C-alpha positions as semicolon CSV with decimal commas, in nm:
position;residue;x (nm);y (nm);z (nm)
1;X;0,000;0,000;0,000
2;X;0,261;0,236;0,072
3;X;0,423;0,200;-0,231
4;X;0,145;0,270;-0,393
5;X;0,041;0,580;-0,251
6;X;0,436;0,760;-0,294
7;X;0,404;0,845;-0,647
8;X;0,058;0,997;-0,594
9;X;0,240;1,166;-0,238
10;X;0,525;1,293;-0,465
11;X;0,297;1,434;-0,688
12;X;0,080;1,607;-0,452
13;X;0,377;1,709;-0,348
14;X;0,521;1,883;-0,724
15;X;0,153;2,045;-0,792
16;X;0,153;2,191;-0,426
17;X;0,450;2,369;-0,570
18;X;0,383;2,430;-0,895
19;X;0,039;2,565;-0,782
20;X;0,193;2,862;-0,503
21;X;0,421;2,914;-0,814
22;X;0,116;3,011;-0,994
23;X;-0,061;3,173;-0,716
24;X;0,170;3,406;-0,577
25;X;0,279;3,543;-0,963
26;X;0,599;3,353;-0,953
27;X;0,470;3,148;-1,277
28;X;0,256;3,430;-1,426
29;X;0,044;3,368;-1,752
30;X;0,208;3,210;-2,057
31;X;0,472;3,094;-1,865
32;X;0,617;2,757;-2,005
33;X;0,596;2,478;-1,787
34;X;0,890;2,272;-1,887
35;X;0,898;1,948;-1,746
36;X;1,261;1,870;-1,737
37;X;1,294;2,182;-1,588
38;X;1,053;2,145;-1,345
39;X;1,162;1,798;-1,243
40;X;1,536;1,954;-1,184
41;X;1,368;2,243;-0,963
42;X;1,183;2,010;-0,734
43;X;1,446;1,702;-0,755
44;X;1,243;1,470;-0,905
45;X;1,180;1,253;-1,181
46;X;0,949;1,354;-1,475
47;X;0,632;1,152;-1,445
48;X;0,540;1,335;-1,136
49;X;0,564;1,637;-1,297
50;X;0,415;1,540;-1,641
51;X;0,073;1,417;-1,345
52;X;0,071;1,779;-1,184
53;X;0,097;1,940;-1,485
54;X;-0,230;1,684;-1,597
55;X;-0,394;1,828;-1,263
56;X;-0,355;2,214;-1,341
57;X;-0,483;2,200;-1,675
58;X;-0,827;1,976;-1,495
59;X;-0,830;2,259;-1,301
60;X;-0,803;2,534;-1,580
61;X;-0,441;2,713;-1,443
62;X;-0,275;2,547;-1,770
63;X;-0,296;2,500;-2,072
64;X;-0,175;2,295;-2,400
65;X;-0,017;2,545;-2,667
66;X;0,073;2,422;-2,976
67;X;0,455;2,437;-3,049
68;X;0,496;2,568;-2,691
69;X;0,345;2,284;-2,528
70;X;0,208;2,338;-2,139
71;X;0,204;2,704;-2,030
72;X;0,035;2,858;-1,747
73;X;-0,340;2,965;-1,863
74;X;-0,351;3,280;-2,047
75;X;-0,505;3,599;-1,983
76;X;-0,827;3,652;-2,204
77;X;-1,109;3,939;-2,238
78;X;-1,311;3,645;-2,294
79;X;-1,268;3,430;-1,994
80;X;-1,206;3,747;-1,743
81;X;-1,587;3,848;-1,828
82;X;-1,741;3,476;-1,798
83;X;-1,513;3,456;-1,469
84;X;-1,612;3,783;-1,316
85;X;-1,960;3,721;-1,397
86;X;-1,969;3,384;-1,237
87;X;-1,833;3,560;-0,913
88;X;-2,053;3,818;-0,889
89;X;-2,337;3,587;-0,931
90;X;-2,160;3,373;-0,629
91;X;-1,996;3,624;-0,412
92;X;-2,303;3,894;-0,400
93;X;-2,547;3,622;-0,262
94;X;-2,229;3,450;0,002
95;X;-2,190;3,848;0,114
96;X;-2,577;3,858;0,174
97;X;-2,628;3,575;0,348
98;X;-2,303;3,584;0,525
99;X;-2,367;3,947;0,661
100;X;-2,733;3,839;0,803
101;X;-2,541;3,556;1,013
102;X;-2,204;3,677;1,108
103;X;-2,107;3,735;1,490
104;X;-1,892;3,974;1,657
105;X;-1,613;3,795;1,684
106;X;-1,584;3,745;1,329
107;X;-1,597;4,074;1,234
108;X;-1,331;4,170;1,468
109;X;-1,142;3,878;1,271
110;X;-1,237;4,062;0,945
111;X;-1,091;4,406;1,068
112;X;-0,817;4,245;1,161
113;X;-0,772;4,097;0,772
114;X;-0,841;4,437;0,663
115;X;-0,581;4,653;0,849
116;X;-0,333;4,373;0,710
117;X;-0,457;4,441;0,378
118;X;-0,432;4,790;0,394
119;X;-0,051;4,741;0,525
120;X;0,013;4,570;0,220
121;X;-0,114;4,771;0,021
122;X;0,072;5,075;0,155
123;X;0,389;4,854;0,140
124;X;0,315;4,735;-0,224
125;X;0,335;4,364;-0,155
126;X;0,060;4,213;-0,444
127;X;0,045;3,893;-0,368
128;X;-0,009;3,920;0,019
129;X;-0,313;4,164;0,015
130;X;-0,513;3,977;-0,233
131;X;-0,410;3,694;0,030
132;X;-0,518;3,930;0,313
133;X;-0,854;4,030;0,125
134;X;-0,975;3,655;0,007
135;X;-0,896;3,594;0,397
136;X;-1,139;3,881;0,492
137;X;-1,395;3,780;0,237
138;X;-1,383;3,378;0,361
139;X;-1,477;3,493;0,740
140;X;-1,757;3,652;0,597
141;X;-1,836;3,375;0,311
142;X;-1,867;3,095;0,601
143;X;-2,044;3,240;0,779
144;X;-2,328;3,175;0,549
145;X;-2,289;2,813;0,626
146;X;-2,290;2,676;0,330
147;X;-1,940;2,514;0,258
148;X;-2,006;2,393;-0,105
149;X;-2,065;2,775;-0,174
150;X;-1,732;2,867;-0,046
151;X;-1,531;2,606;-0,172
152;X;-1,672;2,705;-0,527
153;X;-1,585;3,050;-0,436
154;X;-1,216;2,948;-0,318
155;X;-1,207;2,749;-0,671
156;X;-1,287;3,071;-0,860
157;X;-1,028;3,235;-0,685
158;X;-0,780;2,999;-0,773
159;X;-0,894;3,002;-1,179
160;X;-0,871;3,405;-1,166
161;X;-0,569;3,467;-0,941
162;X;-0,322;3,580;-1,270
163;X;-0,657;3,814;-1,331
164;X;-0,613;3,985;-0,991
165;X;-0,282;3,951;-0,994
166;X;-0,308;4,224;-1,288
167;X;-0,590;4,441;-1,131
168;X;-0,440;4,566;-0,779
169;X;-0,039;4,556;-0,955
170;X;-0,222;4,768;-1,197
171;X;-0,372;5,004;-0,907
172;X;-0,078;5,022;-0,707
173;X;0,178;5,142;-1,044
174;X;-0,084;5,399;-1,118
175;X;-0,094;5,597;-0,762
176;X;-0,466;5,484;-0,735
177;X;-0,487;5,191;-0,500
178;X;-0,853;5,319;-0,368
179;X;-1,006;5,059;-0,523
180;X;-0,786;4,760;-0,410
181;X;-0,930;4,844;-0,013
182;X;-1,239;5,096;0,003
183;X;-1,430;4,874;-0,089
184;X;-1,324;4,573;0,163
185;X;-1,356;4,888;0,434
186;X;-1,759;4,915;0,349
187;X;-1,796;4,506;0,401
188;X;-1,666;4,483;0,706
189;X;-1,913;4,806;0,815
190;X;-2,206;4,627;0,689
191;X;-2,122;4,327;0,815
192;X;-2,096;4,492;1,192
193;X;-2,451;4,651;1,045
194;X;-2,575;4,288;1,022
195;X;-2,723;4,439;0,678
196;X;-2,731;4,170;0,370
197;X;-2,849;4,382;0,162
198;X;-2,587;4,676;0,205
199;X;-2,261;4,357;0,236
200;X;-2,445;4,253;-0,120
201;X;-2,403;4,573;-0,283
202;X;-2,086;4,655;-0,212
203;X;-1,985;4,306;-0,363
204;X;-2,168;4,381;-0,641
205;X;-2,011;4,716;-0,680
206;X;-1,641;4,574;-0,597
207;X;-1,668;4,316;-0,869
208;X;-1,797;4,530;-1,154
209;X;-1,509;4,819;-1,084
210;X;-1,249;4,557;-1,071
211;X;-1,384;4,378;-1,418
212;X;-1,361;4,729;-1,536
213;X;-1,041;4,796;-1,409
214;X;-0,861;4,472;-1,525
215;X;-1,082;4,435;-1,882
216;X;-0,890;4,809;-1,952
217;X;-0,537;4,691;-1,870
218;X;-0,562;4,373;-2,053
219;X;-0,707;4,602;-2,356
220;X;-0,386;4,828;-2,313
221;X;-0,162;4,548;-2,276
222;X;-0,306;4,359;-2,612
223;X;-0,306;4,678;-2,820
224;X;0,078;4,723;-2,689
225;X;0,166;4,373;-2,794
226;X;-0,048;4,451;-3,115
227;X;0,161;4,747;-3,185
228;X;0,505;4,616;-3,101
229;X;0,456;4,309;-3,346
């Protein structure tokens, strides 16, 4: 038995990796995913690799190019709309119900999240606010109670993180980082409100200025690549 459960171990182990990689912008989009490469990096042989590799593309972080074979999932105006969309449709309703149920104690937890978040922001460090506001976001999320809804929620996360990557690194080089926290400040006030109605708006509001926000610097960022070819 135990021999049969160490590949699967080691390659639990490689996509563990692979994945933060992805998460934290180290493997941004388009980024080849070698797997010689990545074998030497983690120490170990290919087929574990070539498995976790198999594993991000199920779960839509990679992709198969042709001539450039695996590659971290590209950015599209396409799939940032469909993604968003799905979110809003998600988050608003977690926010509501979430909001209507949350206790003190959590919210304190939330302000907590958010005064990290805000230090983050003010120190320019991408990857560990949008770790600081998903953290604020799941206190409030569970407390709906429904766990399926926030482990679809944590899964959209995952599929979008190069997309928010973009968004608040795009906020903070512009001067305007507003957007990356005001709107986190209003949750955690209607969620001390106990209002689901006022928690749902703001989500609804947050997630239509930041599809806004990203669909323009993707736009900007195609017409440059557009231009320089």
């Amino acid at each position: 038995m135990s021999k049969r459960a160490e590949p699967t171990l080691l390659t639990d182990q490689v996509y563990s990796m692979i994945h933060e990689s992805i998460m934290n912008g180290d493997l941004p989009a388009g980024a080849r995913l070698r797997v010689r490469d990545l074998a030497e990096q983690v120490g170990t042989s290919v087929m574990p690799v070539r498995e976790a590799i198999r594993r991000l593309e199920e779960a839509g972080l990679a992709e198969r190019v042709p001539h450039r074979g695996a590659v971290v999932k590209g950015l599209t105006l396409a799939e940032l709309v469909h993604v968003y969309d799905v979110r809003r449709l998600l988050e608003v309703e977690a926010a509501r119900l979430g909001a209507q149920r949350i206790s003190a104690e959590d919210c304190d937890r939330m302000q907590a999240e958010f005064t990290l978040m805000r230090a983050a922001v003010d120190e320019g460090r991408v990857v560990a606010l949008l770790d600081h506001d998903e953290a604020l976001l799941s206190i409030l999320y569970e407390a709906a109670a429904n766990p399926v809804l926030l482990q679809t929620i944590r899964n959209l996360w995952n599929h979008c993180r190069a997309y928010k990557i973009v968004g608040a690194q795009g906020s903070l080089d512009s001067g305007g980082d507003d957007p990356l926290w005001r709107f986190q400040e209003r949750l955690v006030a209607a969620a001390r409100d106990r209002s689901g109605e006022s928690a749902a708006a703001v989500n609804e509001e947050s997630l239509l200025d930041a599809t806004d926000r990203i669909k323009a610097l993707l736009a900007t960022e195609q017409a440059a690549s557009a231009d320089a070819g």
